[in-house]
XYZ file of C-alpha atoms in Angstrom:
226
model
C -109.278 -58.433 193.354
C -106.203 -57.708 195.463
C -107.382 -54.179 196.228
C -110.847 -55.464 197.165
C -109.398 -58.095 199.487
C -107.045 -55.607 201.144
C -109.830 -53.093 201.839
C -112.173 -55.722 203.220
C -109.491 -57.300 205.392
C -108.651 -53.972 207.001
C -112.322 -53.164 207.545
C -113.049 -56.503 209.202
C -109.943 -56.314 211.356
C -111.148 -52.923 212.612
C -114.535 -54.516 213.290
C -113.045 -57.159 215.573
C -112.872 -60.064 213.127
C -109.397 -60.893 214.399
C -106.271 -62.115 212.589
C -108.277 -64.650 210.613
C -109.836 -61.909 208.488
C -107.052 -62.058 205.900
C -107.809 -65.718 205.165
C -111.573 -65.329 205.494
C -112.022 -62.491 202.990
C -110.947 -64.325 199.806
C -113.036 -67.324 200.875
C -116.075 -65.081 201.370
C -115.625 -63.509 197.951
C -115.232 -66.969 196.404
C -118.413 -68.041 198.185
C -120.339 -65.154 196.630
C -118.953 -65.898 193.170
C -119.869 -69.583 193.536
C -123.459 -68.586 194.357
C -123.525 -66.474 191.215
C -122.222 -69.356 189.113
C -124.931 -71.667 190.447
C -127.629 -69.091 189.674
C -126.251 -68.457 186.201
C -126.472 -72.136 185.340
C -130.253 -71.662 185.419
C -130.068 -68.353 183.513
C -131.101 -66.345 186.568
C -129.101 -63.797 188.516
C -128.765 -62.489 192.059
C -129.503 -58.929 193.062
C -126.785 -56.535 194.132
C -127.916 -56.854 197.756
C -127.759 -60.645 197.521
C -124.180 -60.440 196.273
C -123.093 -58.207 199.143
C -124.971 -60.297 201.706
C -123.351 -63.498 200.452
C -119.957 -62.039 201.355
C -121.298 -60.654 204.635
C -122.815 -63.940 205.809
C -119.690 -65.897 204.921
C -117.540 -63.467 206.901
C -119.793 -63.743 209.961
C -119.593 -67.542 209.821
C -115.812 -67.472 209.592
C -115.228 -64.558 211.965
C -118.048 -64.632 214.568
C -116.314 -61.983 216.659
C -117.101 -59.328 214.045
C -119.081 -56.353 215.318
C -121.176 -55.068 212.431
C -121.854 -51.355 212.198
C -122.596 -48.740 209.534
C -118.908 -48.176 208.800
C -118.325 -51.854 208.081
C -121.453 -52.036 205.922
C -120.327 -49.016 203.903
C -116.873 -50.483 203.361
C -118.373 -53.836 202.367
C -120.560 -52.176 199.739
C -117.701 -50.030 198.497
C -115.304 -52.945 198.174
C -117.757 -55.241 196.397
C -119.634 -52.710 194.270
C -117.497 -49.669 193.616
C -114.607 -51.744 192.274
C -116.238 -51.307 188.862
C -115.110 -47.676 188.834
C -111.634 -48.086 190.322
C -110.169 -48.188 186.829
C -111.488 -46.510 183.655
C -113.466 -48.883 181.402
C -111.561 -50.507 178.555
C -113.388 -49.087 175.532
C -113.386 -51.254 172.398
C -111.911 -49.595 169.332
C -114.589 -48.150 167.083
C -117.492 -48.375 169.523
C -117.893 -44.628 169.994
C -117.812 -43.954 166.265
C -120.447 -46.613 165.584
C -122.685 -45.432 168.417
C -122.560 -41.908 167.035
C -123.478 -43.153 163.558
C -126.370 -45.211 164.876
C -127.765 -42.297 166.883
C -127.723 -40.157 163.743
C -130.264 -42.612 162.338
C -132.536 -41.839 165.271
C -132.235 -45.245 166.926
C -132.911 -46.008 170.567
C -129.869 -47.793 172.029
C -129.519 -49.962 175.106
C -126.693 -51.691 176.941
C -127.785 -55.231 177.875
C -125.216 -56.966 180.022
C -124.572 -59.855 182.363
C -122.670 -58.554 185.362
C -119.841 -59.820 187.500
C -119.633 -59.449 191.273
C -120.112 -55.683 191.032
C -123.778 -54.763 190.369
C -124.598 -53.204 187.016
C -125.536 -49.779 188.338
C -121.924 -49.281 189.432
C -120.651 -50.342 186.010
C -123.140 -47.902 184.533
C -121.721 -45.062 186.626
C -118.270 -45.768 185.228
C -119.582 -45.773 181.655
C -121.577 -42.586 182.206
C -118.447 -40.943 183.606
C -116.740 -41.993 180.372
C -119.484 -40.211 178.395
C -121.552 -43.141 177.126
C -124.812 -41.552 178.213
C -124.482 -39.424 175.077
C -125.635 -42.462 173.102
C -127.194 -44.990 175.460
C -130.889 -44.520 176.213
C -131.447 -47.525 178.495
C -129.269 -49.722 180.693
C -130.357 -53.313 181.318
C -128.314 -55.246 183.893
C -128.745 -58.911 184.750
C -128.638 -58.300 188.515
C -131.479 -55.765 188.244
C -133.845 -57.901 186.161
C -132.630 -61.138 187.838
C -132.111 -62.775 184.473
C -128.812 -63.962 182.990
C -128.375 -64.075 179.214
C -129.396 -66.208 177.349
C -132.408 -66.324 179.682
C -135.397 -64.739 177.995
C -136.448 -62.368 180.769
C -133.503 -60.019 180.222
C -134.327 -59.730 176.519
C -137.982 -59.000 177.273
C -136.902 -56.415 179.841
C -134.844 -54.776 177.106
C -137.799 -54.568 174.729
C -139.994 -53.199 177.501
C -137.421 -50.550 178.393
C -136.986 -49.474 174.777
C -140.684 -49.661 173.978
C -139.997 -51.685 170.837
C -141.180 -55.005 169.454
C -138.711 -57.865 168.986
C -139.285 -57.938 165.225
C -138.080 -54.348 164.918
C -135.056 -54.647 167.188
C -131.458 -55.685 166.496
C -129.134 -57.233 169.054
C -125.350 -56.890 168.928
C -123.104 -59.058 171.082
C -119.820 -60.948 171.237
C -120.943 -64.280 172.693
C -122.654 -66.868 170.465
C -124.816 -68.538 173.111
C -125.637 -65.658 175.453
C -126.094 -62.937 172.849
C -126.940 -64.560 169.533
C -128.981 -67.603 170.560
C -130.579 -65.615 173.363
C -131.735 -62.801 171.101
C -132.800 -65.190 168.347
C -134.948 -67.182 170.764
C -136.478 -63.887 171.896
C -137.460 -63.146 168.297
C -135.167 -60.209 167.622
C -135.191 -59.166 163.970
C -131.413 -59.137 163.580
C -128.567 -60.729 165.516
C -125.033 -59.432 165.069
C -121.981 -61.318 166.342
C -118.867 -59.204 166.833
C -115.438 -60.700 167.415
C -113.839 -64.125 167.117
C -116.045 -66.333 169.317
C -117.868 -67.969 166.419
C -119.488 -71.402 166.819
C -120.541 -73.556 163.886
C -123.963 -74.269 165.387
C -124.760 -70.596 165.931
C -125.620 -68.540 162.872
C -125.968 -64.787 163.373
C -127.542 -62.622 160.692
C -124.350 -60.560 160.565
C -120.834 -61.503 161.687
C -118.180 -58.814 162.032
C -114.564 -59.034 163.195
C -114.974 -55.738 165.054
C -117.580 -53.060 165.656
C -116.194 -50.984 162.809
C -118.651 -51.186 159.940
C -121.667 -52.124 162.084
C -123.801 -49.238 160.847
C -123.051 -50.025 157.208
C -123.799 -53.726 157.741
C -127.200 -52.952 159.259
C -127.936 -50.513 156.461
C -127.076 -53.100 153.781
C -129.780 -55.489 155.038
C -132.338 -52.714 155.406
C -132.355 -52.566 159.193
C -131.878 -48.801 159.527
C -134.562 -46.138 159.213
C -134.580 -44.381 155.839
């Protein structure tokens, strides 16, 4: 966040925003995040352009002396979007091993994710750079399908992208409401909760403390191809 604010402040100061840019930038970012929160309360999401424009409009309101040009637009996009690749992704222990095992069974695999301020395609670039395209066949991001888990549209978009029916698809996630209830309401055959965020009212088909052992757990209930 600090790096994003510093880059944007310098860019707006160069664009004539004046000395108030330093105070305006964090407020503009907060404004964009607040708009996301409001949208997410209805299980919908904003597009990547909407996220960038929320920051842009707030800055123009606060700093009307700003002269917009291509350079400022490029820096705005870079600061909001490319932050996803400023640091290598934090890869969960065991995920690569389990993905490799699942692919050996001939499964189609998808990443299905709600996104933060940075649009999903930029997160995807960071994961591809890390080598995850070896296993992942489809990438489904909430800002691209305009649906926020547990909203049903993002789950349907996943099935459409994979070309599978819900009753032959498993969903693995770490959040009881967004991942487990969402996929169950969408009719997925199997729901797998990974991690410690269990809730008494949410009952996944499989609960694991970590991703290690996921392939074996799916095999035990007959959810892997023979």
